[in-house]
Amino acid sequence: MGDKGGKTDMERVGLFSEMAYTTIGDRYTRPGAIQFNTAATKGKQILPGGSKERTALQHGYFTDKYARVLEGEAYSDPVKMRRLHRLKEGQKNIGKAFLPSNGDKKPSGLGNHYGTLAGPISAFSPVGKSRQAYKAPGRNFTTNPAKKGTGYGYVSVTIGGYHKYSTDQFERGRDISKKEQDAHRKALKGGAFRLNMHPKSYFDGNPYQSDRPLGPPKKSGTKLPDVKPFKPSSPPKEPGGMKAGTFDPYPSHSTDQYGIKYKRPVHVVNKTGKTFMPSTGPKSAPVSSVLDQNVTKTINVQNYKTVQQVTY
């Protein structure tokens, strides 16, 4: 590092020699020589006696004797109590118990009125009513036998003869209906009669329907001049690392008026031909704080057991 112009690690730290990594000069203390809380091993200790498991015995509970909820109570028979209550309630009856005259009657089948309150009903009787003797209707009137043939192309086969031909005006039905409509309009004295009291549904089927005639159509205002939409001459261009899609061309390069006044020499050597290195200045070293130094002087390895602690 020194030949190439750098500094060694010892010069960077600022110490004359490297510190040892094994010890700082303290006395060796064997493990187990220092006992902690020696009073805990002397005298009797607190022994709760262990945990108890829940069993049928009494020692698993807090009390020595099992305490009953009720002591000295009399024995009671629930069956005897119910019987006494039934006898006591039966003494309140004035007379004997109510008994129906007869038991329930069950129907013996369909169409049988046994067990009903009204008995048989004559209207439901299946016996037929008396009717008059049947009299057959008389024979139809007979005529001469029908003539054979279908009637198409045969003369004197139908009942009547051929229809006589009569002339008819062109569109006579249309003229007749037109005359009838004109006569009907002349007989009218007013418009069609409309009743306001006619019932209607609560909501109309078509809310836009109205009986009034529509007014004249509104006149449209002045026509606006036809304006053609703006149409660019060509589709937009995508910027591909240049100024192809912009309005202005790429700006021209201009020289920088603020140049570097002093240029540092690249390779500077002294008379011997080595790289020039200036003399080293004051070296920095790790410094502990004032509080740490006072603690080190006050409490150390030799007196840390007998020192008196002070709290501020």
Coordinates of C-alpha atoms in Angstrom, one line a residue, residues 112-275:
N112 CA -125.6 -45.7 6.7
H113 CA -126.9 -43.0 9.1
Y114 CA -126.3 -45.0 12.3
G115 CA -124.6 -42.9 14.9
T116 CA -125.7 -39.5 13.4
L117 CA -127.8 -36.8 15.2
A118 CA -130.4 -36.2 12.4
G119 CA -130.9 -39.8 11.2
P120 CA -131.6 -40.7 7.6
I121 CA -132.3 -37.9 5.1
S122 CA -134.9 -38.6 2.5
A123 CA -133.2 -36.4 -0.1
F124 CA -130.2 -38.8 -0.1
S125 CA -132.3 -41.9 -0.5
P126 CA -131.3 -44.0 -3.5
V127 CA -134.9 -45.1 -4.2
G128 CA -136.0 -43.8 -7.7
K129 CA -138.9 -41.5 -8.1
S130 CA -142.1 -42.5 -9.9
R131 CA -142.2 -41.4 -13.6
Q132 CA -144.6 -41.6 -16.5
A133 CA -144.3 -44.3 -19.0
Y134 CA -142.0 -43.7 -21.9
K135 CA -143.7 -42.6 -25.1
A136 CA -141.7 -42.9 -28.3
P137 CA -141.8 -39.9 -30.7
G138 CA -143.7 -40.1 -34.0
R139 CA -142.2 -40.8 -37.4
N140 CA -140.8 -38.1 -39.6
F141 CA -142.5 -36.8 -42.7
T142 CA -141.5 -38.7 -45.8
T143 CA -141.3 -37.2 -49.4
N144 CA -140.2 -38.5 -52.7
P145 CA -136.8 -40.0 -52.8
A146 CA -133.9 -37.7 -53.5
K147 CA -132.6 -37.2 -57.0
K148 CA -129.3 -38.8 -57.8
G149 CA -126.4 -36.7 -58.9
T150 CA -124.1 -34.0 -57.4
G151 CA -125.7 -31.0 -59.1
Y152 CA -122.6 -30.0 -61.0
G153 CA -123.5 -30.0 -64.7
Y154 CA -127.0 -31.5 -64.3
V155 CA -130.2 -29.7 -64.9
S156 CA -133.3 -30.0 -62.7
V157 CA -131.4 -31.8 -60.0
T158 CA -131.8 -29.1 -57.2
I159 CA -135.0 -28.1 -55.7
G160 CA -135.2 -24.7 -57.5
G161 CA -134.2 -23.8 -61.0
Y162 CA -131.2 -21.8 -62.2
H163 CA -130.9 -18.2 -61.1
K164 CA -131.7 -15.6 -63.6
Y165 CA -128.8 -13.3 -64.5
S166 CA -129.2 -9.7 -63.5
T167 CA -126.8 -6.8 -64.2
D168 CA -124.9 -5.1 -61.3
Q169 CA -123.1 -1.8 -61.2
F170 CA -119.4 -1.6 -60.6
E171 CA -118.5 -1.2 -56.9
R172 CA -122.1 -0.8 -55.9
G173 CA -121.4 -1.8 -52.3
R174 CA -118.9 1.1 -51.9
D175 CA -121.4 3.6 -53.2
I176 CA -124.1 2.4 -50.9
S177 CA -121.8 2.6 -47.8
K178 CA -120.7 6.1 -48.8
K179 CA -124.3 7.3 -49.1
E180 CA -125.1 5.8 -45.7
Q181 CA -122.1 7.6 -44.1
D182 CA -123.1 10.9 -45.6
A183 CA -126.6 10.6 -44.3
H184 CA -125.3 9.7 -40.9
R185 CA -123.0 12.7 -40.7
K186 CA -125.9 15.0 -41.7
A187 CA -128.0 13.6 -38.9
L188 CA -125.4 14.3 -36.2
K189 CA -125.8 17.5 -34.2
G190 CA -122.4 17.5 -32.4
G191 CA -119.3 15.5 -31.7
A192 CA -119.2 12.0 -30.3
F193 CA -120.6 11.6 -26.8
R194 CA -118.0 10.8 -24.1
L195 CA -118.9 9.9 -20.6
N196 CA -116.7 11.2 -17.8
M197 CA -118.1 8.8 -15.3
H198 CA -116.9 5.7 -17.1
P199 CA -114.8 3.6 -14.8
K200 CA -111.1 3.4 -15.7
S201 CA -108.1 1.7 -14.2
Y202 CA -106.0 3.6 -11.7
F203 CA -103.0 3.8 -14.0
D204 CA -103.4 4.3 -17.7
G205 CA -101.9 1.7 -20.0
N206 CA -100.1 4.4 -22.1
P207 CA -99.2 7.6 -20.0
Y208 CA -98.4 9.5 -23.2
Q209 CA -101.8 9.0 -24.8
S210 CA -104.1 12.1 -24.9
D211 CA -107.6 12.8 -26.3
R212 CA -106.6 16.3 -27.3
P213 CA -105.3 16.8 -30.9
L214 CA -101.6 17.7 -31.3
G215 CA -100.7 21.3 -32.0
P216 CA -98.9 22.6 -35.0
P217 CA -95.2 21.5 -35.3
K218 CA -92.7 23.9 -34.0
K219 CA -90.6 25.7 -36.5
S220 CA -86.9 24.9 -36.4
G221 CA -84.5 27.7 -35.8
T222 CA -81.9 29.0 -38.1
K223 CA -79.5 26.4 -39.4
L224 CA -76.0 26.5 -38.1
P225 CA -73.3 26.7 -40.7
D226 CA -71.6 23.5 -41.6
V227 CA -68.2 23.3 -39.9
K228 CA -65.9 20.6 -41.1
P229 CA -64.0 18.8 -38.4
F230 CA -60.3 19.3 -38.0
K231 CA -58.4 16.6 -39.8
P232 CA -54.6 16.4 -39.4
S233 CA -52.5 16.1 -42.5
S234 CA -50.9 12.9 -41.4
P235 CA -51.1 10.5 -38.4
P236 CA -49.1 11.4 -35.3
K237 CA -45.5 10.1 -35.2
E238 CA -44.1 8.1 -32.3
P239 CA -40.9 9.4 -30.6
G240 CA -38.3 6.7 -31.4
G241 CA -35.3 8.2 -29.6
M242 CA -35.4 11.4 -31.7
K243 CA -37.6 14.5 -32.4
A244 CA -39.7 12.8 -35.1
G245 CA -43.0 13.3 -33.3
T246 CA -42.4 16.9 -32.1
F247 CA -43.1 20.3 -33.6
D248 CA -39.6 21.6 -33.4
P249 CA -36.5 19.8 -34.8
Y250 CA -33.7 18.6 -32.6
P251 CA -31.8 21.6 -31.1
S252 CA -28.2 22.2 -32.3
H253 CA -25.4 21.7 -29.8
S254 CA -23.8 24.8 -28.4
T255 CA -20.4 25.1 -26.6
D256 CA -20.4 25.5 -22.8
Q257 CA -19.1 28.9 -21.8
Y258 CA -18.3 27.7 -18.2
G259 CA -15.2 25.6 -18.7
I260 CA -12.8 24.1 -16.1
K261 CA -10.2 26.7 -15.1
Y262 CA -7.7 24.4 -13.2
K263 CA -6.9 20.9 -14.3
R264 CA -5.4 18.6 -11.8
P265 CA -2.2 16.9 -13.0
V266 CA -2.7 13.2 -13.7
H267 CA 0.8 11.8 -12.8
V268 CA 3.1 13.7 -10.5
V269 CA 6.5 12.2 -9.4
N270 CA 9.3 13.5 -7.2
K271 CA 13.1 13.5 -7.8
T272 CA 13.4 9.8 -7.0
G273 CA 10.7 8.9 -9.6
K274 CA 8.0 7.9 -7.1
T275 CA 4.5 9.3 -6.7

